[in-house]
Short mmCIF file of C-alpha atoms and ligand atoms in Angstrom, two decimals:
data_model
loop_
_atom_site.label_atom_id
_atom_site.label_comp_id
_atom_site.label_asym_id
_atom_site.label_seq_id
_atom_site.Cartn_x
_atom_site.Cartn_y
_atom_site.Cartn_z
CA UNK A 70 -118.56 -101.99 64.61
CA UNK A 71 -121.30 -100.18 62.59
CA UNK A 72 -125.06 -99.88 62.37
CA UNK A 73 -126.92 -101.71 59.26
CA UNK A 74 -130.60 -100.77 59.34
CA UNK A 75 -132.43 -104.34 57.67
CA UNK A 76 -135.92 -104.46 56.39
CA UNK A 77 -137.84 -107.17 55.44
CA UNK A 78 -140.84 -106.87 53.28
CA UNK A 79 -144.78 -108.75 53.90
CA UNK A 80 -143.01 -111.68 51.19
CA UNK A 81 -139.98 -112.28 53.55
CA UNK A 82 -141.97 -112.53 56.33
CA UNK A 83 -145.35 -114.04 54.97
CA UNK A 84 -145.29 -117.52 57.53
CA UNK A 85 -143.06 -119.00 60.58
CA UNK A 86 -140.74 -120.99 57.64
CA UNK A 87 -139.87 -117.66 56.56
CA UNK A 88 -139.71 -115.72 59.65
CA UNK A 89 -136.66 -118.40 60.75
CA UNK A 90 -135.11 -118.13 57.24
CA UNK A 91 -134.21 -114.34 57.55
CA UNK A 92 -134.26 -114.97 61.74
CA UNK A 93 -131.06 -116.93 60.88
CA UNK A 94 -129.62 -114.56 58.32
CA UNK A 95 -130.19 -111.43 60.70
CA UNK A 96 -128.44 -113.95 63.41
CA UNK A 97 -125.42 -114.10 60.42
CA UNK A 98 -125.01 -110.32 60.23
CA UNK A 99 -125.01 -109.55 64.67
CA UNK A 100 -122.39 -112.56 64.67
CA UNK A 101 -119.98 -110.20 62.65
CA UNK A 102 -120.29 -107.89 65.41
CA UNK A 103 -122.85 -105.10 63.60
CA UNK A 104 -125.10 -103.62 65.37
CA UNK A 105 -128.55 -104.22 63.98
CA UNK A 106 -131.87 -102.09 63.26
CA UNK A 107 -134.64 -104.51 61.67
CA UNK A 108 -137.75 -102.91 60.50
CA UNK A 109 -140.51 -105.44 59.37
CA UNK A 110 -143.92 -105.07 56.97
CA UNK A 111 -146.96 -107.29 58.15
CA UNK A 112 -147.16 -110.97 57.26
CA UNK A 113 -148.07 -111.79 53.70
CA UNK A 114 -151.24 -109.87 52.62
CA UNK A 115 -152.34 -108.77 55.99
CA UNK A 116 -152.45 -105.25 55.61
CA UNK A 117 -155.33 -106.17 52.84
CA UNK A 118 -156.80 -108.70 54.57
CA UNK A 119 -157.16 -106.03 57.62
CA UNK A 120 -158.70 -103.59 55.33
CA UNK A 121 -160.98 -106.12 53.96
CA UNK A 122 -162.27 -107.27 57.39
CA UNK A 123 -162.92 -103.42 58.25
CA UNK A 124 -164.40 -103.00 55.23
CA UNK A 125 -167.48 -105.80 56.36
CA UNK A 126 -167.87 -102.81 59.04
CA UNK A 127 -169.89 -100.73 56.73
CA UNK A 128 -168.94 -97.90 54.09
CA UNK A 129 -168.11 -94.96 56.79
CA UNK A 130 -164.35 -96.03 57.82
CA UNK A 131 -163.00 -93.49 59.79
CA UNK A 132 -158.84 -93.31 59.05
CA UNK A 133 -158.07 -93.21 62.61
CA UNK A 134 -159.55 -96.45 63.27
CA UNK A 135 -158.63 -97.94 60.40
CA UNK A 136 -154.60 -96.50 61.98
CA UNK A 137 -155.31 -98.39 64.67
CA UNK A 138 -155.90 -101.34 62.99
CA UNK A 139 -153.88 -101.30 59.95
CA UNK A 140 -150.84 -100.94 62.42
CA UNK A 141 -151.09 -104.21 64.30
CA UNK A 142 -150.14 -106.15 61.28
CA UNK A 143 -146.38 -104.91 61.74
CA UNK A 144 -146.87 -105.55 65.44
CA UNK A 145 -147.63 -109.04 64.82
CA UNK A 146 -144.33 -109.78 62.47
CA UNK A 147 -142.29 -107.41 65.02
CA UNK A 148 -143.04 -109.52 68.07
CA UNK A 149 -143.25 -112.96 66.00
CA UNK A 150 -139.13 -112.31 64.71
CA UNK A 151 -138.45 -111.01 68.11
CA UNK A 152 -139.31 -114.94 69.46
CA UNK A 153 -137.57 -116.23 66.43
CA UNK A 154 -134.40 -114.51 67.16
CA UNK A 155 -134.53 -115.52 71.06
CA UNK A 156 -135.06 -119.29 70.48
CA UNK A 157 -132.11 -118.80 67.58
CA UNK A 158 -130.05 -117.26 70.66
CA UNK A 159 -129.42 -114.02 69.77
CA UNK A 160 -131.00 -111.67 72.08
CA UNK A 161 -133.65 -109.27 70.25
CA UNK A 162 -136.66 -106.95 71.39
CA UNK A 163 -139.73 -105.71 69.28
CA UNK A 164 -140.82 -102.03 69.50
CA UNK A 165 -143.96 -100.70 68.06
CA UNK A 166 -143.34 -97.07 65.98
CA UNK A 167 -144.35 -95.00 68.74
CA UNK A 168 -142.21 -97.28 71.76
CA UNK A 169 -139.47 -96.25 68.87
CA UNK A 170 -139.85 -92.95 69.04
CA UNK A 171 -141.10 -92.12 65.33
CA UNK A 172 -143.26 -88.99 65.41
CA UNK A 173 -145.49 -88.53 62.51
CA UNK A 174 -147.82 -85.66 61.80
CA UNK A 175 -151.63 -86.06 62.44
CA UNK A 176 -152.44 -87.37 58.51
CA UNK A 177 -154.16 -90.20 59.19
CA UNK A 178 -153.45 -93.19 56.72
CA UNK A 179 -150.88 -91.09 54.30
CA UNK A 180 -148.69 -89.27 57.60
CA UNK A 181 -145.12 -88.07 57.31
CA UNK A 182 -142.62 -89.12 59.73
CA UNK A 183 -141.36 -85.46 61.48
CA UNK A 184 -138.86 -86.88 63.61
CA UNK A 185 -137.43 -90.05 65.42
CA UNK A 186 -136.23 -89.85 69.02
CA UNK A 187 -133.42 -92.49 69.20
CA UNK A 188 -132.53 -92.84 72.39
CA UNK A 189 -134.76 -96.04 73.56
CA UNK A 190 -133.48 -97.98 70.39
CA UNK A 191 -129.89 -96.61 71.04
CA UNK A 192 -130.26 -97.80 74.66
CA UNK A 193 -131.28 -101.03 73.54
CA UNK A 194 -128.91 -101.71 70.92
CA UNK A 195 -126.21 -101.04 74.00
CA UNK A 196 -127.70 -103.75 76.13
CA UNK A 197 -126.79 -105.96 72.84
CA UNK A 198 -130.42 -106.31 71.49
CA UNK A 199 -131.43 -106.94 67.56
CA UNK A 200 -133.73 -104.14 68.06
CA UNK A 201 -136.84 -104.79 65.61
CA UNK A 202 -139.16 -102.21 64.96
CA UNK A 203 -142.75 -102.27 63.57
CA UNK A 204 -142.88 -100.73 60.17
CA UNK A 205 -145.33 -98.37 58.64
CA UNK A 206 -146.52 -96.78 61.95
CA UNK A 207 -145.89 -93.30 63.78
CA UNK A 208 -147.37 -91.33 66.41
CA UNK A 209 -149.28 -88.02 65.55
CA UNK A 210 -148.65 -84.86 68.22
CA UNK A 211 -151.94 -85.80 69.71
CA UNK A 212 -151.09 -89.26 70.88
CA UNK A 213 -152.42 -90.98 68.10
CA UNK A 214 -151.38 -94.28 65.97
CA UNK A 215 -150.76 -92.89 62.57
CA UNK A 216 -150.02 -95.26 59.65
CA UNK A 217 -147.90 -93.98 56.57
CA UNK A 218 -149.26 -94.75 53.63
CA UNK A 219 -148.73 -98.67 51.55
CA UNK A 220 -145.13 -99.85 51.59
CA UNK A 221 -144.77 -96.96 54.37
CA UNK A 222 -142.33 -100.03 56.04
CA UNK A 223 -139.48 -98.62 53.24
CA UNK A 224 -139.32 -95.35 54.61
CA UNK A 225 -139.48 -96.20 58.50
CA UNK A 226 -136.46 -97.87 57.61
CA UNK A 227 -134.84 -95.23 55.23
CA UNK A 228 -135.87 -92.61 57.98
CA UNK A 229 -133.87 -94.69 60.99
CA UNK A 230 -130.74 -94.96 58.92
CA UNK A 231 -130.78 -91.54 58.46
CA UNK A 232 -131.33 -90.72 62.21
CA UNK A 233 -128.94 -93.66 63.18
CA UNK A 234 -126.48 -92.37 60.91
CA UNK A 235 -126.02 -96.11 59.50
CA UNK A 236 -123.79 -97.37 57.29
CA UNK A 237 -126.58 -98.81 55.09
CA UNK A 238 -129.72 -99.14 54.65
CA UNK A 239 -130.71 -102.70 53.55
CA UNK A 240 -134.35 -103.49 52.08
CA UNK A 241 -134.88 -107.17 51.32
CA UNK A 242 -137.62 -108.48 49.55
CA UNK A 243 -138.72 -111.00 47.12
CA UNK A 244 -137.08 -109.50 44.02
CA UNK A 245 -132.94 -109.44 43.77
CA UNK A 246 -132.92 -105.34 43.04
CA UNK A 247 -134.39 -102.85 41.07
CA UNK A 248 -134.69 -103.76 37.68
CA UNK A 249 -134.83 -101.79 34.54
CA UNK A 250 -138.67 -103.10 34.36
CA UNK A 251 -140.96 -104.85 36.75
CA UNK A 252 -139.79 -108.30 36.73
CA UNK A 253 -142.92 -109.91 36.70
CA UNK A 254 -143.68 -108.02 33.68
CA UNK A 255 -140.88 -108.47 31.43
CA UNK A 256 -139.19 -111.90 32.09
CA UNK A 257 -135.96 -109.82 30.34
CA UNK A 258 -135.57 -106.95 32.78
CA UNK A 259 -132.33 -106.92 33.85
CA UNK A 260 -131.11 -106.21 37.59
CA UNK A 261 -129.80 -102.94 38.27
CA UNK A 262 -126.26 -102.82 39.79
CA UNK A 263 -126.61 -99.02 41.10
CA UNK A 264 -129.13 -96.50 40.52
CA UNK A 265 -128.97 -92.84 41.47
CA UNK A 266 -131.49 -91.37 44.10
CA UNK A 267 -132.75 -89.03 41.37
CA UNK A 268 -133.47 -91.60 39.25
CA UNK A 269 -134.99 -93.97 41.85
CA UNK A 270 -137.24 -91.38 43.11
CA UNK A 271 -138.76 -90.51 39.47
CA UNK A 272 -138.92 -94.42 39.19
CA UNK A 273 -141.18 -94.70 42.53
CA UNK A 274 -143.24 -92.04 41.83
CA UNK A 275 -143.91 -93.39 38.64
CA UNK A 276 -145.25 -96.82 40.11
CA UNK A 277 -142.24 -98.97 40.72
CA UNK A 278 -143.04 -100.45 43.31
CA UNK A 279 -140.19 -102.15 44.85
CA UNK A 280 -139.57 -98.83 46.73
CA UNK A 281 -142.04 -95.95 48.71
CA UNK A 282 -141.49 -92.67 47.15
CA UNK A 283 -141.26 -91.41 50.04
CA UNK A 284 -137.86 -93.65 51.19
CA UNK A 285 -136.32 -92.83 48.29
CA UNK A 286 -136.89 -88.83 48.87
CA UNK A 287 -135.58 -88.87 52.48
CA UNK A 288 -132.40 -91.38 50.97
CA UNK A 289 -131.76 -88.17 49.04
CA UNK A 290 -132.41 -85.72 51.27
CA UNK A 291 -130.28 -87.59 54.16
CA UNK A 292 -127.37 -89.13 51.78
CA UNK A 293 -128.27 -93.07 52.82
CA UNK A 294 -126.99 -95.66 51.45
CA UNK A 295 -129.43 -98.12 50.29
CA UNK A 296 -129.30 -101.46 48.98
CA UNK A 297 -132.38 -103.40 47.69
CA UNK A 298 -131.87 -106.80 47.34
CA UNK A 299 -133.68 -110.83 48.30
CA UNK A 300 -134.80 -112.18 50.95
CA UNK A 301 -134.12 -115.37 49.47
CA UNK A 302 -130.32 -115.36 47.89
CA UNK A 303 -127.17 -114.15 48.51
CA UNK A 304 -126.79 -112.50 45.27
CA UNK A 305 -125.76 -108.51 45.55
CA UNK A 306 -128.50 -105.91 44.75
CA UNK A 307 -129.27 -102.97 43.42
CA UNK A 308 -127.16 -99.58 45.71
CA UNK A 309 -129.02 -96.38 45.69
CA UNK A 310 -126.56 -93.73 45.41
CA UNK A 311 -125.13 -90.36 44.45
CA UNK A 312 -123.87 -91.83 41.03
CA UNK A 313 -120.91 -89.03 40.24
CA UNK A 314 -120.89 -88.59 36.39
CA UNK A 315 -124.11 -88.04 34.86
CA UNK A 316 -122.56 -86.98 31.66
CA UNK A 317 -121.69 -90.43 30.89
CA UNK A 318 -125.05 -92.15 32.35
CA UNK A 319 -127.22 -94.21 30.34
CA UNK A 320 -130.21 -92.10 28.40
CA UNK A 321 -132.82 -94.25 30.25
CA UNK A 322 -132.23 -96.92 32.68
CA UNK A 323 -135.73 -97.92 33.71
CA UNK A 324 -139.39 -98.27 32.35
CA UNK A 325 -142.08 -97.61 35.25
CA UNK A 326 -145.69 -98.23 34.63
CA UNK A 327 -148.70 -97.05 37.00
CA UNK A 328 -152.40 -98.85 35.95
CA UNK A 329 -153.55 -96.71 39.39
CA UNK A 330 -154.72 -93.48 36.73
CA UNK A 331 -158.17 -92.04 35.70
CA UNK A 332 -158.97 -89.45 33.15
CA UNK A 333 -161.12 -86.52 32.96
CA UNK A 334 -161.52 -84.20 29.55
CA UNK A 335 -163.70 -80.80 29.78
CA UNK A 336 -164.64 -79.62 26.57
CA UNK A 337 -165.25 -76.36 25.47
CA UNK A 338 -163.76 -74.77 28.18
CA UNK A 339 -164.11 -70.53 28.27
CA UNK A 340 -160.39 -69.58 27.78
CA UNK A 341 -160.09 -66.94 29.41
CA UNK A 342 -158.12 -66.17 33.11
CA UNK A 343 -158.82 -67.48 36.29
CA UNK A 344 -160.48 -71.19 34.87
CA UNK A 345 -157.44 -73.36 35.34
CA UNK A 346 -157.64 -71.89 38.94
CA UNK A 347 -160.79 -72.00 39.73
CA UNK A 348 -160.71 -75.87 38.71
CA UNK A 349 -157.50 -76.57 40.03
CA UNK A 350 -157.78 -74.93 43.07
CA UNK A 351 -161.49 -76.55 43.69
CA UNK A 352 -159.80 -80.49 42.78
CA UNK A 353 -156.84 -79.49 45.63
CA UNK A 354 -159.40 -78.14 48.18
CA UNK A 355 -160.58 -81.61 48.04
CA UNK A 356 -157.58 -83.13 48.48
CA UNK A 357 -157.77 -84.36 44.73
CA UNK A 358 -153.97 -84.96 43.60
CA UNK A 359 -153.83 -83.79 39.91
CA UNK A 360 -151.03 -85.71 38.11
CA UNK A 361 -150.97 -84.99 34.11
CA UNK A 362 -152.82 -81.80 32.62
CA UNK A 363 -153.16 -80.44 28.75
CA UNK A 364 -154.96 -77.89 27.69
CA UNK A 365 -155.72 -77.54 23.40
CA UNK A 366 -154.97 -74.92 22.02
CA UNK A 367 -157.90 -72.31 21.42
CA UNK A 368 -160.50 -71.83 18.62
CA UNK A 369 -163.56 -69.91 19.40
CA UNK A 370 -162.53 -68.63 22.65
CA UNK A 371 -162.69 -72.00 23.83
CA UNK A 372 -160.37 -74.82 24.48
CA UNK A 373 -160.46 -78.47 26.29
CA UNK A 374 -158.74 -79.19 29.22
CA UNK A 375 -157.43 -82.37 30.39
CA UNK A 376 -156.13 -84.39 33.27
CA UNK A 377 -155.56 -87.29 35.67
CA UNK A 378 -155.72 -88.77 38.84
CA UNK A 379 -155.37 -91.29 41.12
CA UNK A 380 -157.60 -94.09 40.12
CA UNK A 381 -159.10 -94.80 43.78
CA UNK A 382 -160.03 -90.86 44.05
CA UNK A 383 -162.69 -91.38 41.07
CA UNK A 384 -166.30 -91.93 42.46
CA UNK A 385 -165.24 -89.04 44.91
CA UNK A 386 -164.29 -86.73 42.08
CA UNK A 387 -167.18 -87.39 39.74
CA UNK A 388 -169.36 -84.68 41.41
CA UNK A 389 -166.53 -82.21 42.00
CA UNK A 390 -166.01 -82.21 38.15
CA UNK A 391 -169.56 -82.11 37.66
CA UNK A 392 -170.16 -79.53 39.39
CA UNK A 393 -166.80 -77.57 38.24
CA UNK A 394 -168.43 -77.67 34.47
CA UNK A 395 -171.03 -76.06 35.37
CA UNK A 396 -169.55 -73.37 36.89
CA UNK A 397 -167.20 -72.72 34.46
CA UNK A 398 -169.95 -73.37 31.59
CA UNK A 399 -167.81 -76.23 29.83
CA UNK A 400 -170.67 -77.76 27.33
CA UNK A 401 -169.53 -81.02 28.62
CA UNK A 402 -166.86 -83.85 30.24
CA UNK A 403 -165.62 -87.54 29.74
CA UNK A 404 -164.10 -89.68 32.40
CA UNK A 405 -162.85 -93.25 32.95
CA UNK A 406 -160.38 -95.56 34.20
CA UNK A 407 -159.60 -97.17 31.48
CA UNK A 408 -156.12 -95.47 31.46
CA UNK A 409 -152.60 -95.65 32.40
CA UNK A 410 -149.11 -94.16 32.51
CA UNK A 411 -145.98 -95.51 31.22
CA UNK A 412 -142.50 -93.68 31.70
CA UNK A 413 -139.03 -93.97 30.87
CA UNK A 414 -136.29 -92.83 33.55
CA UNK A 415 -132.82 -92.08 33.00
CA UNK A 416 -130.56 -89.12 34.12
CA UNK A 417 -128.31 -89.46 30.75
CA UNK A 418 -132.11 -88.01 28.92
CA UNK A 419 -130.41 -84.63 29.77
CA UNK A 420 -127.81 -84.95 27.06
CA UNK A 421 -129.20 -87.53 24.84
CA UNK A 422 -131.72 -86.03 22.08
CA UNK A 423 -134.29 -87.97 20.62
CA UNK A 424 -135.01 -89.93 23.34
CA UNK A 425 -138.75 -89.04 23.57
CA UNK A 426 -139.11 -89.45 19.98
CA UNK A 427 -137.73 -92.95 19.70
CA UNK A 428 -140.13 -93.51 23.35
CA UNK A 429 -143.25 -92.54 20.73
CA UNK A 430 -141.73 -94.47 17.82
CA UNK A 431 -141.55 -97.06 19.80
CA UNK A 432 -145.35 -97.14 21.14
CA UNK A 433 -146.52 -96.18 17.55
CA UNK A 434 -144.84 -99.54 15.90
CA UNK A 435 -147.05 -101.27 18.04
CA UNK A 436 -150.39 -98.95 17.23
CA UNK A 437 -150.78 -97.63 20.69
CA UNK A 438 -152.33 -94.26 20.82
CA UNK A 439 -150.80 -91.37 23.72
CA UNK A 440 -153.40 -89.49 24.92
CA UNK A 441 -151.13 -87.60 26.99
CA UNK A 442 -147.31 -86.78 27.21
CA UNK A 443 -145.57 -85.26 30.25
CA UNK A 444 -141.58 -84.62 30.81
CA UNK A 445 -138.86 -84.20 33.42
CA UNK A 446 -135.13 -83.63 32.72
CA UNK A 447 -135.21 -87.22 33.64
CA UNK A 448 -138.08 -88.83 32.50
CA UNK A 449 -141.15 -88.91 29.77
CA UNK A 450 -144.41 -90.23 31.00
CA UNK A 451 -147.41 -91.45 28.12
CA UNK A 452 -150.71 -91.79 29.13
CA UNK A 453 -152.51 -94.36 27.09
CA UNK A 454 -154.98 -97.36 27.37
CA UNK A 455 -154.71 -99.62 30.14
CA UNK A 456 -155.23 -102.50 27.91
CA UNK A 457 -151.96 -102.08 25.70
CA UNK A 458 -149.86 -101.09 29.34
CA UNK A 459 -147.86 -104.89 29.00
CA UNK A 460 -147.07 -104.36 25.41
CA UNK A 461 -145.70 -100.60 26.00
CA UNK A 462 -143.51 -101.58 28.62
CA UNK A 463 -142.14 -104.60 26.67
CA UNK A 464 -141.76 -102.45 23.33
CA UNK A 465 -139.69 -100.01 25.40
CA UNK A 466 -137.49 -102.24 26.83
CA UNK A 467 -136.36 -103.63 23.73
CA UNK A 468 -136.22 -100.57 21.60
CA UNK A 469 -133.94 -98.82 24.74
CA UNK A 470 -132.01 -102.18 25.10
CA UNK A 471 -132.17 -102.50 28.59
CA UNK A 472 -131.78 -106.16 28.38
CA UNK A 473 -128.21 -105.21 27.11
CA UNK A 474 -127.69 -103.54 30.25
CA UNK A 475 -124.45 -104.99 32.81
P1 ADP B 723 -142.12 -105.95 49.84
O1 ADP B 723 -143.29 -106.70 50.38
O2 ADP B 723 -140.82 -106.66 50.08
O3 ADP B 723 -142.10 -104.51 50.26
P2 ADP B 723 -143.17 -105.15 47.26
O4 ADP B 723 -144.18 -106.07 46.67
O5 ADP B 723 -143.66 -103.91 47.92
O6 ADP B 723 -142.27 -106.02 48.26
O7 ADP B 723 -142.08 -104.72 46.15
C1 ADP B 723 -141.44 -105.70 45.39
C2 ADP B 723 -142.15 -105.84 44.04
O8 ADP B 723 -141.97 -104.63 43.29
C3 ADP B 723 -141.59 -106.89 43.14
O9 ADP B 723 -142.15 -108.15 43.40
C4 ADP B 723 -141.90 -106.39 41.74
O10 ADP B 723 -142.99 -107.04 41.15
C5 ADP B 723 -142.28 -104.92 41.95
N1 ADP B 723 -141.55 -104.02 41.04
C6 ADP B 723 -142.12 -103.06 40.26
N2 ADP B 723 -141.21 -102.44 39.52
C7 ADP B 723 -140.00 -102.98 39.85
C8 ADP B 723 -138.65 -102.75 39.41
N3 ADP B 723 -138.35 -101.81 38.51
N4 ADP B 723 -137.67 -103.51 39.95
C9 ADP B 723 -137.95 -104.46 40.87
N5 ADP B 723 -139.21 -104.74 41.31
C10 ADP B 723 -140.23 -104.00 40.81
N1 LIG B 724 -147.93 -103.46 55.42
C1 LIG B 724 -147.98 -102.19 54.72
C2 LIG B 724 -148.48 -102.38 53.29
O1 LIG B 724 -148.84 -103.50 52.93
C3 LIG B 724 -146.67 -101.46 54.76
C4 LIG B 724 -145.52 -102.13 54.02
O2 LIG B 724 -145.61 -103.31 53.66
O3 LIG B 724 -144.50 -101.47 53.83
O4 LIG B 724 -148.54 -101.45 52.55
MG1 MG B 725 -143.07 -102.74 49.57
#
């Protein structure tokens, strides 16, 4: 008998219909004798249409409340599959994070999980429960509800297989895998039959969104086994793995796109030591994530210096900047979020050549301008403008034939 850790995402459990539908293929999977984890994501859009309710509350929304809150969509789902499963027969009980035992430190809204005492779901799953845990939600040292960050429900379940010791880690949704594109983007991105943890980590971090970064770091980290695959068909997905010969991987096996970037660009920048810091250092202070930086080369003494962020940090770091080019005396900045990023990912990049140069052939045929380039050993990321983002991903696909891809 082994452990298979299940999670269903806010589209496979959106409304009752649905809830039965994967009610009676969980119900499938105990009747072979497995023991069963299930992890579950709110219904539907409910973690948005929380935050839009709170939202009606006024401007000042303090993260622990807004923990508090955000968590009892997963609560909801938890308890509603729990019925599900005990009207379908097969004997099931619904645990919030912290009733599982998932310990999370205190960062309110973004929190890591630090640890998972097992023995309640253990217990459970030895009195012949479906245990089914509320995703997305831990418990800080002081006691209180922490929530971890959107699509956190991914790595509560990566982060129990890897406690559990599973055999696999299954995440259902409403796509059949990871594809070499977002699906919904380019009707000819092809399903992925395995992808290496390497890869799908660049690929999350780079906006694909079928999987939390964060999941696929702790897959690594812990060697799990994940499949992504439907809620809705039988088909086989996409396996996250160690894939064992690099040499003879693919130069790029998927195009990721984020349209959540803004840009700043400082001009006339002193260049001289200590300015990168002092900016830099003044962005992290407040907590201002820093993606993608260039600096020109100088003339005068001077140079410009350029970077982005995340596009919902903006109106927050307006003023920082502001006030940063002043203090440096920069004779000026530029910002907007009228930007984004698109990447290619593959672990054969590292002995390919030319693969960035046919990624900016490829954007030039179609006239769109990079206003920034950054590399990996596995990936090139362009920055350009948001508006040609559909036609950049599409170009890429065909010129790396990933439609070709079996
Ligand atoms: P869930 O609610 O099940 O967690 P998400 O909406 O978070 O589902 O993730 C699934 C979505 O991820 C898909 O509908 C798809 O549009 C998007 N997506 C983005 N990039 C990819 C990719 N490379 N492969 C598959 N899906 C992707
Ligand atoms: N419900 C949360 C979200 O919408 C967590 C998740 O779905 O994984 O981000
Ligand atoms: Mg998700």
């Amino acid at each position: 008998m082994s452990l298979i850790v299940a999670k269903f995402g806010g589209s496979s459990v959106a409304s009752i219909d649905k809830i039965k539908h994967i009610a009676g293929r969980i119900k499938g999977m105990r009747d072979k004798g497995d023991d069963i984890v299930v992890v579950v994501s709110a219904m539907g859009d409910t973690t948005d249409e929380l935050i839009e309710l709170a939202s009606l509350t006024g401007h000042d929304l303090c993260k622990r409340e807004m923990d508090m809150l955000l968590a009892t969509g997963e609560q909801q789902s938890a308890a509603l599959l729990a019925l599900t499963l005990n009207n379908f027969a097969c004997s099931s009980i619904s645990l919030t994070g912290w009733q599982a035992g998932i310990k999370s430190d205190d960062s309110h809204s973004k929190a890591r999980i630090t640890g998972i005492e097992t023995g309640r779901i253990k217990n459970e799953l030895k009195q012949g429960n479906v245990v089914i845990i509320a995703g997305f939600q831990g418990l800080s040292p002081q006691g209180d509800i922490t929530t971890l960050g959107r699509g956190g429900s991914d790595t509560t379940a990566v982060a129990l297989a890897a406690c559990l010791d599973a055999l696999r880690c299954m995440i259902f949704t409403d796509v059949e895998g990871v594809f070499t594109a977002d699906p919904r983007i380019v009707k000819e991105a092809k399903k992925l039959p395995q992808i290496s943890y390497e890869e799908m980590l660049e690929m999350a971090s780079l906006g694909a969104g079928v999987l939390q970064p964060r999941a696929a770091e702790f897959a690594m980290l812990y060697n799990v086994d994940v499949e992504v695959l439907s809620s809705f068909s039988h088909n086989p997905g996409t396996i996250i793995t160690e894939v064992a010969n690099m040499e003879n991987h693919r130069a790029v096996s998927g195009i990721a796109h984020d349209l959540n970037c803004a840009r700043f660009a400082l001009f006339d920048v002193p260049d001289q030591p200590g300015i990168a810091k002092t900016l830099f250092k003044t962005l992290a202070a407040e907590n201002i994530n820093v993606d993608i930086i260039i600096q020109s080369a100088m003339r005068d003494g001077r140079n410009d210096i350029a970077f982005t962020i995340e596009e919902k940090e903006l109106s927050r770091a307006i003023p920082v900047v502001e006030g940063l080019v002043k203090k440096i005396c920069a004779s000026g900045m530029t910002y907007g979020n009228d930007v984004a990023k698109v990447s290619i990912v593959g672990a054969g990049m590292q002995s390919n050549i030319g693969v960035a140069a046919a990624m900016f052939e490829a954007l030039a045929d179609e006239g769109i301008n990079i206003h920034m380039i950054s590399t990996s050993e596995i990936r090139v990321s362009c920055v350009i403008d948001e508006c040609h983002i559909k036609a950049a991903i599409k170009a890429l696909h065909r010129k790396f034939e990933l439609d070709k891809i079996e």
